[in-house]
CSV table of C-alpha atoms and ligand atoms in Angstrom, one decimal:
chain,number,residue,atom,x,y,z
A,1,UNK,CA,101.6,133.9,70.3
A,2,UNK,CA,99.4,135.9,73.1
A,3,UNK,CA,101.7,138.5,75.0
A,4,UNK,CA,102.8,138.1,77.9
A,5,UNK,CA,101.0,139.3,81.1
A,6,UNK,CA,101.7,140.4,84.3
A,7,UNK,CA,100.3,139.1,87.2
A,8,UNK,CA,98.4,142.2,87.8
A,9,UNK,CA,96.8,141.7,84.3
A,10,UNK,CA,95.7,138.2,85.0
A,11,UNK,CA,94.4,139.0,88.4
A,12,UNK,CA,92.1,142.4,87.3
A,13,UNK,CA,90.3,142.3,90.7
A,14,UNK,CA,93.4,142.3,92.4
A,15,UNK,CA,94.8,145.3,90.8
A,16,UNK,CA,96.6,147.9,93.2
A,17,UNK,CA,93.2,149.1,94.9
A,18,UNK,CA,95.3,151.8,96.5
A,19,UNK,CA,96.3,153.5,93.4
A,20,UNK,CA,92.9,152.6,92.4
A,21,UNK,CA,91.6,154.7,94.8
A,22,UNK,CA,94.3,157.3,95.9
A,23,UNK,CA,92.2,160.0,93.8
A,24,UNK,CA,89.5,160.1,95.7
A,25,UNK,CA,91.4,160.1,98.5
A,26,UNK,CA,89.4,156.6,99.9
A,27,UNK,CA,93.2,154.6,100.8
A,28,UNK,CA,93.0,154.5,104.0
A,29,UNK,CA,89.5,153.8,104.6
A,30,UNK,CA,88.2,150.4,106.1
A,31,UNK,CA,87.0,148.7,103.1
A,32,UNK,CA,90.8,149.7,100.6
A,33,UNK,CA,92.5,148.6,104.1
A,34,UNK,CA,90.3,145.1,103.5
A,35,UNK,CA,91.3,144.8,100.1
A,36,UNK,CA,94.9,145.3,100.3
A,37,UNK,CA,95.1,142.7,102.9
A,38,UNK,CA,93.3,140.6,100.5
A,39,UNK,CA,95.7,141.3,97.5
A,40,UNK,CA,98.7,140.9,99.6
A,41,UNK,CA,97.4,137.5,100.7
A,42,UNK,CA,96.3,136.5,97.2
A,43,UNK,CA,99.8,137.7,96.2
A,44,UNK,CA,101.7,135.9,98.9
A,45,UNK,CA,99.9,132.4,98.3
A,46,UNK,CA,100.6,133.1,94.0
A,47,UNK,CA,104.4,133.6,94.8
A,48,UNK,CA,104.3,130.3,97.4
A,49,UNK,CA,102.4,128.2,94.3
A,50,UNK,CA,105.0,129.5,92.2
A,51,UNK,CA,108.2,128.7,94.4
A,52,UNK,CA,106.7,125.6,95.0
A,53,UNK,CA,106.8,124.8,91.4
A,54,UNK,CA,110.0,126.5,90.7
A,55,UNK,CA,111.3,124.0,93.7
A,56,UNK,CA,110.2,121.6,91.8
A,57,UNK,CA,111.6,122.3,88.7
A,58,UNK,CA,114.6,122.7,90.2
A,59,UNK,CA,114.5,119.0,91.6
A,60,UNK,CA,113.7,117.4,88.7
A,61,UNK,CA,116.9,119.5,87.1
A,62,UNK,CA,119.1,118.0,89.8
A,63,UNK,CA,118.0,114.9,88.8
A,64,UNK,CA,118.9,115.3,85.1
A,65,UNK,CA,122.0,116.8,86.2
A,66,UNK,CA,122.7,113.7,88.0
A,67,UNK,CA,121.8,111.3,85.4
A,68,UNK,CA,124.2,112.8,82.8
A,69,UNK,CA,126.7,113.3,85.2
A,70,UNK,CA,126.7,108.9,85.8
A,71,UNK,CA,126.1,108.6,82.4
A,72,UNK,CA,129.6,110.9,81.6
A,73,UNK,CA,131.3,109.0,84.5
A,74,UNK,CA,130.3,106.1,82.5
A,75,UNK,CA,131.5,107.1,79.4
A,76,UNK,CA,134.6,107.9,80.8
A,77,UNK,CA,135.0,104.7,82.5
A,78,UNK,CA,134.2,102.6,79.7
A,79,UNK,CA,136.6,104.8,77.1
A,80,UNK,CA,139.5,103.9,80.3
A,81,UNK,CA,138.9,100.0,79.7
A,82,UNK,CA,138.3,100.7,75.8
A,83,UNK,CA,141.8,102.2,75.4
A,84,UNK,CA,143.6,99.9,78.1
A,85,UNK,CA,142.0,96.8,75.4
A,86,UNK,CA,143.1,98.3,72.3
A,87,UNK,CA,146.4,99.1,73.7
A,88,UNK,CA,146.7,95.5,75.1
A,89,UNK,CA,145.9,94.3,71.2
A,90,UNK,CA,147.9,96.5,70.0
A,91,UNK,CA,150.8,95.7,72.1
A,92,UNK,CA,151.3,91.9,71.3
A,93,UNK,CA,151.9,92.7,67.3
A,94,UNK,CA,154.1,95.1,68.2
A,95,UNK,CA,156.1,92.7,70.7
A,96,UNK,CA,156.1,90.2,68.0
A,97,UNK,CA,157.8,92.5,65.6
A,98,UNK,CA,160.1,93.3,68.2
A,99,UNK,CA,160.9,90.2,68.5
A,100,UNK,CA,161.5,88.8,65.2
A,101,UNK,CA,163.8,91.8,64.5
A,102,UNK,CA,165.9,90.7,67.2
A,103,UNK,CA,166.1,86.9,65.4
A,104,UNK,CA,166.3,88.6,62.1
A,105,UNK,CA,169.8,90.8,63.4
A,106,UNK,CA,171.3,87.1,64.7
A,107,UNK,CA,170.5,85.5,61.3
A,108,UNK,CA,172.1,88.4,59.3
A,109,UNK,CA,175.1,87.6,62.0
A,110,UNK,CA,175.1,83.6,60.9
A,111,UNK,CA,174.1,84.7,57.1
A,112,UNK,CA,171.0,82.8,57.2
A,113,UNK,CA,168.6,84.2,54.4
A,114,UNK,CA,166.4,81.5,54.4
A,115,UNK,CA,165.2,81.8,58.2
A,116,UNK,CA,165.7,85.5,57.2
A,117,UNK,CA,162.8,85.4,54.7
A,118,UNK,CA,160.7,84.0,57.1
A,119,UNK,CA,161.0,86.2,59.9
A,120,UNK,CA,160.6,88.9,57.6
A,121,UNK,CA,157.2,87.4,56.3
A,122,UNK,CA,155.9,87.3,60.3
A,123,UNK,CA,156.8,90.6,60.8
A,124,UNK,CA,154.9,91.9,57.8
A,125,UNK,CA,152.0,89.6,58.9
A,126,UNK,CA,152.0,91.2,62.2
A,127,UNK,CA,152.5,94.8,60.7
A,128,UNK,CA,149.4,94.0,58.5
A,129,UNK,CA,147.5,92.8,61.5
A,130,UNK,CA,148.4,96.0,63.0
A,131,UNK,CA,147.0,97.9,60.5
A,132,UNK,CA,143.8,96.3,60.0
A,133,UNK,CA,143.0,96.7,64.2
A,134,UNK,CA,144.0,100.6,63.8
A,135,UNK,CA,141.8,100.9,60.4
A,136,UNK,CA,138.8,99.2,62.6
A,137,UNK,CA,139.1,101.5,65.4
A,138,UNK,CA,139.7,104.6,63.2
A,139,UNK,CA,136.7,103.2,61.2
A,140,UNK,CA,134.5,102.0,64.4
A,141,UNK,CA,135.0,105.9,65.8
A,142,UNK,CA,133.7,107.8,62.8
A,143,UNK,CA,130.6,105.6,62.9
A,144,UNK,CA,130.3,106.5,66.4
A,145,UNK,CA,130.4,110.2,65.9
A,146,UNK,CA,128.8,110.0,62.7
A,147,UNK,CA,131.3,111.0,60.6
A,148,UNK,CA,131.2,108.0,58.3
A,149,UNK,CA,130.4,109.6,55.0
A,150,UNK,CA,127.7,107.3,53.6
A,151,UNK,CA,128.3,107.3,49.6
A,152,UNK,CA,127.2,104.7,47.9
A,153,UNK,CA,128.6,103.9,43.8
A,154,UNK,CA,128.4,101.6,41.2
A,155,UNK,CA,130.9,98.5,42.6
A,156,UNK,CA,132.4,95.7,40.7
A,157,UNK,CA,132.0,93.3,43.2
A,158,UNK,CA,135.1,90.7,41.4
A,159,UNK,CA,137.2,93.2,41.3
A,160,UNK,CA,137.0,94.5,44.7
A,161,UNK,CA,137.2,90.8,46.2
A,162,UNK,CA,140.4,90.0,44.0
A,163,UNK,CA,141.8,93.5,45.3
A,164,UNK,CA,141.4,92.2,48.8
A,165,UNK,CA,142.4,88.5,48.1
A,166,UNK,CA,146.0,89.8,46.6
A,167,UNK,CA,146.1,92.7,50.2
A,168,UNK,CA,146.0,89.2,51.3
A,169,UNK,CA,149.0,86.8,49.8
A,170,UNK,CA,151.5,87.1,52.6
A,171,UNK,CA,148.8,85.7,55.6
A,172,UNK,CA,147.8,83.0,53.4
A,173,UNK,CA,151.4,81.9,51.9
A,174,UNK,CA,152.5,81.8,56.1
A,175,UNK,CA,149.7,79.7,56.7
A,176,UNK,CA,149.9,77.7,53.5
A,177,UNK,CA,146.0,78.1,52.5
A,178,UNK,CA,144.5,78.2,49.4
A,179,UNK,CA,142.2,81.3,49.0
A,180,UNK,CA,140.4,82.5,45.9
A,181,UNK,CA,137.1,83.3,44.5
A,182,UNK,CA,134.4,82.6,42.0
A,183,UNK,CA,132.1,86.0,41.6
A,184,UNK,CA,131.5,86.5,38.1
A,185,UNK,CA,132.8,89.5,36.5
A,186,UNK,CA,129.3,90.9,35.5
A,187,UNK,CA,128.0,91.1,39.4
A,188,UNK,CA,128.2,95.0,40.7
A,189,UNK,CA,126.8,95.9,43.3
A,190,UNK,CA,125.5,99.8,44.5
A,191,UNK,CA,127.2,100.3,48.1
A,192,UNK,CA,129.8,102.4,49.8
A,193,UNK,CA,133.2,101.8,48.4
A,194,UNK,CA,134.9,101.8,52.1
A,195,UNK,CA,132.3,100.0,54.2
A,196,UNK,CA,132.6,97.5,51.0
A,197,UNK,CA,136.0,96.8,51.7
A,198,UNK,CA,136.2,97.0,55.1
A,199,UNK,CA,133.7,94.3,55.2
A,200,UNK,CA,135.3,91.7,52.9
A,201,UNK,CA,138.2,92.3,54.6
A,202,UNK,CA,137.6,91.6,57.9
A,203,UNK,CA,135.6,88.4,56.8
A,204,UNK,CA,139.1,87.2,54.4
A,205,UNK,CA,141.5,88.2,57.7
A,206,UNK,CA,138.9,86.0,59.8
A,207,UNK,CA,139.1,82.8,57.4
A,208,UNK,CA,142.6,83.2,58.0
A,209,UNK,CA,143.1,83.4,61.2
A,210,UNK,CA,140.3,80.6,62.4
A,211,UNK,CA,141.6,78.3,59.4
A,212,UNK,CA,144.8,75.4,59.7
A,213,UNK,CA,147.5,75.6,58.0
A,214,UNK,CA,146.6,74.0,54.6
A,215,UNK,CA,143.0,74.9,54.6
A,216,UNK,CA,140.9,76.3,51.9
A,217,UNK,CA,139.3,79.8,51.9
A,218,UNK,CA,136.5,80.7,49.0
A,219,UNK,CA,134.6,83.4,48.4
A,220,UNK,CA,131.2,83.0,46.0
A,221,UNK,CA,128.5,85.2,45.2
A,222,UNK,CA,124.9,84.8,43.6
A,223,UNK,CA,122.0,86.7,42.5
A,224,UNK,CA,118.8,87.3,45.0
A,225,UNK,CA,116.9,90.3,43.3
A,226,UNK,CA,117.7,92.7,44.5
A,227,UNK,CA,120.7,91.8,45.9
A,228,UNK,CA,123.3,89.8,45.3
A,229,UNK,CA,124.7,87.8,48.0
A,230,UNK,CA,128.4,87.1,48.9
A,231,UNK,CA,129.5,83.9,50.5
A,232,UNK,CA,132.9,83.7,52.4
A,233,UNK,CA,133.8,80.1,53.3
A,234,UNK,CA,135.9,78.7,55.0
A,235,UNK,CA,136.9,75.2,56.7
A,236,UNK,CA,138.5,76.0,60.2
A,237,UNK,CA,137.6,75.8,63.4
A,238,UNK,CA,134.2,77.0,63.2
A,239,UNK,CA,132.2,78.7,65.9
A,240,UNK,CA,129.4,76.9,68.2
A,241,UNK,CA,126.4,77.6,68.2
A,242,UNK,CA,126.3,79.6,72.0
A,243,UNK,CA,129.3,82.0,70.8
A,244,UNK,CA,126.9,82.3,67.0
A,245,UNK,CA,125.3,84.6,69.3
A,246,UNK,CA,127.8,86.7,70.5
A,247,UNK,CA,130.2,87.5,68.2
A,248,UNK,CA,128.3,90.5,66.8
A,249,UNK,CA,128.0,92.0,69.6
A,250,UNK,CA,127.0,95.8,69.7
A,251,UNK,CA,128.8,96.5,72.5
A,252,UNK,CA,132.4,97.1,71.8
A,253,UNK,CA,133.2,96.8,75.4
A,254,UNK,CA,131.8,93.4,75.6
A,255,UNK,CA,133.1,92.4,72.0
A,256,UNK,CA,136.6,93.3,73.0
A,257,UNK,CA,138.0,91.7,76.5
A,258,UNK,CA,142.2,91.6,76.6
A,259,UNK,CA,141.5,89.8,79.8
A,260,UNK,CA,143.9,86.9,79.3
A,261,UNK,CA,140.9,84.0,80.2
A,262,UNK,CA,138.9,85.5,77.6
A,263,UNK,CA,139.0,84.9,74.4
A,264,UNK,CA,139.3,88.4,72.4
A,265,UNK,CA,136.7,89.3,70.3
A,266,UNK,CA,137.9,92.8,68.3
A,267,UNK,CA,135.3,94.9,67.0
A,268,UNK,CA,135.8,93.4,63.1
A,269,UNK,CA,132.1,91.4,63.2
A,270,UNK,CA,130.2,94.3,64.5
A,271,UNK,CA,131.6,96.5,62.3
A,272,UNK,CA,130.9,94.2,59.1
A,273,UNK,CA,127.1,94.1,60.2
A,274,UNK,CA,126.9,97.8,60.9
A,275,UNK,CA,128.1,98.6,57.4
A,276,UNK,CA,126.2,95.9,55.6
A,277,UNK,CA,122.8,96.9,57.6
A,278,UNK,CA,124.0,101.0,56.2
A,279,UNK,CA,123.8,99.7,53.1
A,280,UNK,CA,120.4,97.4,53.5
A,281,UNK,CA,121.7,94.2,53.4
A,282,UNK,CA,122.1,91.7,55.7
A,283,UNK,CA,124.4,89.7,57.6
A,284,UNK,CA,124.7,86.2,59.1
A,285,UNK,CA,126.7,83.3,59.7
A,286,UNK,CA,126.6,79.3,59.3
A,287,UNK,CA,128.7,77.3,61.1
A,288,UNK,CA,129.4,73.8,62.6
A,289,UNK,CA,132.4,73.4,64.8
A,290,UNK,CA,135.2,71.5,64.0
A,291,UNK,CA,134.5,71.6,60.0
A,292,UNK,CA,134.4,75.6,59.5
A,293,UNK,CA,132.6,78.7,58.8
A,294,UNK,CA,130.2,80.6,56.0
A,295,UNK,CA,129.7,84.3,56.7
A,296,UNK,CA,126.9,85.0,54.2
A,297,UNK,CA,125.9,89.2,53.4
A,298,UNK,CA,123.6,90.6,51.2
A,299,UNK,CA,124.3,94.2,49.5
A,300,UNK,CA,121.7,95.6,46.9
A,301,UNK,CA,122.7,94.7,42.7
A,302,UNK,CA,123.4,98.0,41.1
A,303,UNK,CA,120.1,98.3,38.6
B,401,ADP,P1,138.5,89.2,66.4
B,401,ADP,O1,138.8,88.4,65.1
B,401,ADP,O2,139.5,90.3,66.5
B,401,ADP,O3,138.4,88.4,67.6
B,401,ADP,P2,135.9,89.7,65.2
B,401,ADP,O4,134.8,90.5,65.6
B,401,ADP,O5,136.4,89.8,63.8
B,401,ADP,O6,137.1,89.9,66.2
B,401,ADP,O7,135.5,88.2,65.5
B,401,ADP,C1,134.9,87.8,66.7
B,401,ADP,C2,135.0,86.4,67.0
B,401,ADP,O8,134.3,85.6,66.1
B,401,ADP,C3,136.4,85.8,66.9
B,401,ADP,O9,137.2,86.1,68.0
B,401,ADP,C4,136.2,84.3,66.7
B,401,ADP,O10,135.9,83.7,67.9
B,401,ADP,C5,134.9,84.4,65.9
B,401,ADP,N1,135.1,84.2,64.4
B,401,ADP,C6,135.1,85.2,63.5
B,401,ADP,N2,135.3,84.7,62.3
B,401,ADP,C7,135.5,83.4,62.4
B,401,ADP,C8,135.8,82.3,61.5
B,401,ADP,N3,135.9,82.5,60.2
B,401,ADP,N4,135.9,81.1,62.0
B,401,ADP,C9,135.8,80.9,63.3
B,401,ADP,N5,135.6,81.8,64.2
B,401,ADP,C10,135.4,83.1,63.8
């Protein structure tokens, strides 16, 4: 890197004349006079060129300033109406529960253990719920500030399923649907343990929730070299074709609305995609209203 240089070294004509000349004793004459003027004006119009820029430097550093400052105001904003949503879905389990203790202390009153059974069993439903939103948001956060540790092992992708299908039992008994799978034992699959099962799931707890009592939930998987690619099936409502588009929505602000005219859409879907794509697969679904849903991913074989 060249050294720095003064402004008297970059302007050698213009050095101090009168120290220049002050030893043989020529300072005040006409012609330093002359050349001082000159070197003071040369000076002056160097230090307006450079406040000039400075001035505009500093502009353009107001307007950063300004643009982080909306973009922190926005932030802020949108965290406001993120926590007021979650709190809103995290509030109606919770009522429930409230709820059902309440009619659970009156049967224990009458003696009723049959009813009693069943409130219990809607309660732990709703706990479960509960704790699949809180594991999404804790989950949805670490991605956002990168602290999702990305570690990819050897998975038996049968085993992990039927894990998931038995987390399950109690959702599917209240709604009296028959769940179950067909992944052959020898299919593993290299991917991260945790996004794994976060993905499968969100996609089981979806079946449930969009499928009538009575319906049937399966889960397949077959080989596309290099990936094997899981099937989760169901025959509920299904989703048309306009809201296809939508429900993996990025944005968790528009993905999430506890407006009560809108439909909430939690942040499950764009958090299945996001893991899948970490682990270089890919996500989509097929669907017809009316006769259900296939959410279809893809996640590398283990070689
Ligand atoms: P949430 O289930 O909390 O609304 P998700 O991101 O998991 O959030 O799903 C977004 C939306 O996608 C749901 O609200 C629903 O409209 C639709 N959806 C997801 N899975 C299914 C399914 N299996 N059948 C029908 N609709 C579904």
């Amino acid at each position: 890197m060249e050294p720095k240089q003064s402004f008297f070294q970059k302007n050698p004509s213009l050095h101090r004349p009168v120290n220049g000349n002050s030893m043989n004793g020529a300072v005040n004459s006409p012609d330093a006079r002359g050349i001082t003027v000159a070197y003071s004006k040369a000076l002056k119009s160097q230090i307006m060129i450079r406040l000039d820029e400075l001035e505009k430097q500093n502009e353009k550093l107001k307007d950063i300033i300004e643009q982080h400052k909306n973009e922190i105001a926005d932030i802020i904003a949108a965290n406001k109406k993120y926590i007021s949503v979650l709190a809103h879905d995290l509030k109606s389990p919770f009522s429930t529960i409230y709820g059902v203790l309440g009619m659970l202390k009156d049967c224990i009153h009458e003696g009723n253990y049959e009813k009693m059974e069943e409130y219990i069993d809607i309660a732990s439903s709703s706990s479960l719920n509960t704790t699949n939103l809180i594991e999404n948001i804790l989950a949805w956060t670490q991605t956002q500030r990168f602290e999702k540790q990305f570690n990819p092992t050897r998975i038996s992708l049968a085993k992990l399923v039927g894990q998931e299908i038995e987390s399950s039992k109690l959702a599917v008994k209240l709604k009296n649907i028959s769940l179950s799978h067909s992944i052959p034992q020898r299919f593993m699959v290299r991917a991260d343990l945790h996004m794994s099962k976060s993905i499968i799931r969100n996609l089981i707890t979806n079946a449930i929730k969009f499928t009538n009592q009575g319906g049937n939930i399966t889960i397949s998987a077959k080989e596309v070299n290099p990936f094997i690619e899981i099937m989760v099936k169901d025959d509920g409502i299904g989703i048309s074709p306009k809201d296809q588009q939508k429900i993996f929505n990025k944005d968790p602000l528009k993905a999430v609305s506890g407006s009560k005219n809108v439909k909430s859409k939690g942040l499950g879907l764009m958090l299945c995609r996001e893991f899948v794509i970490l682990n270089g697969g890919i996500l989509w679904v097929e669907s017809q209203p009316g006769k259900g849903s296939s959410f279809i991913f893809t996640l590398p074989s283990y070689e």
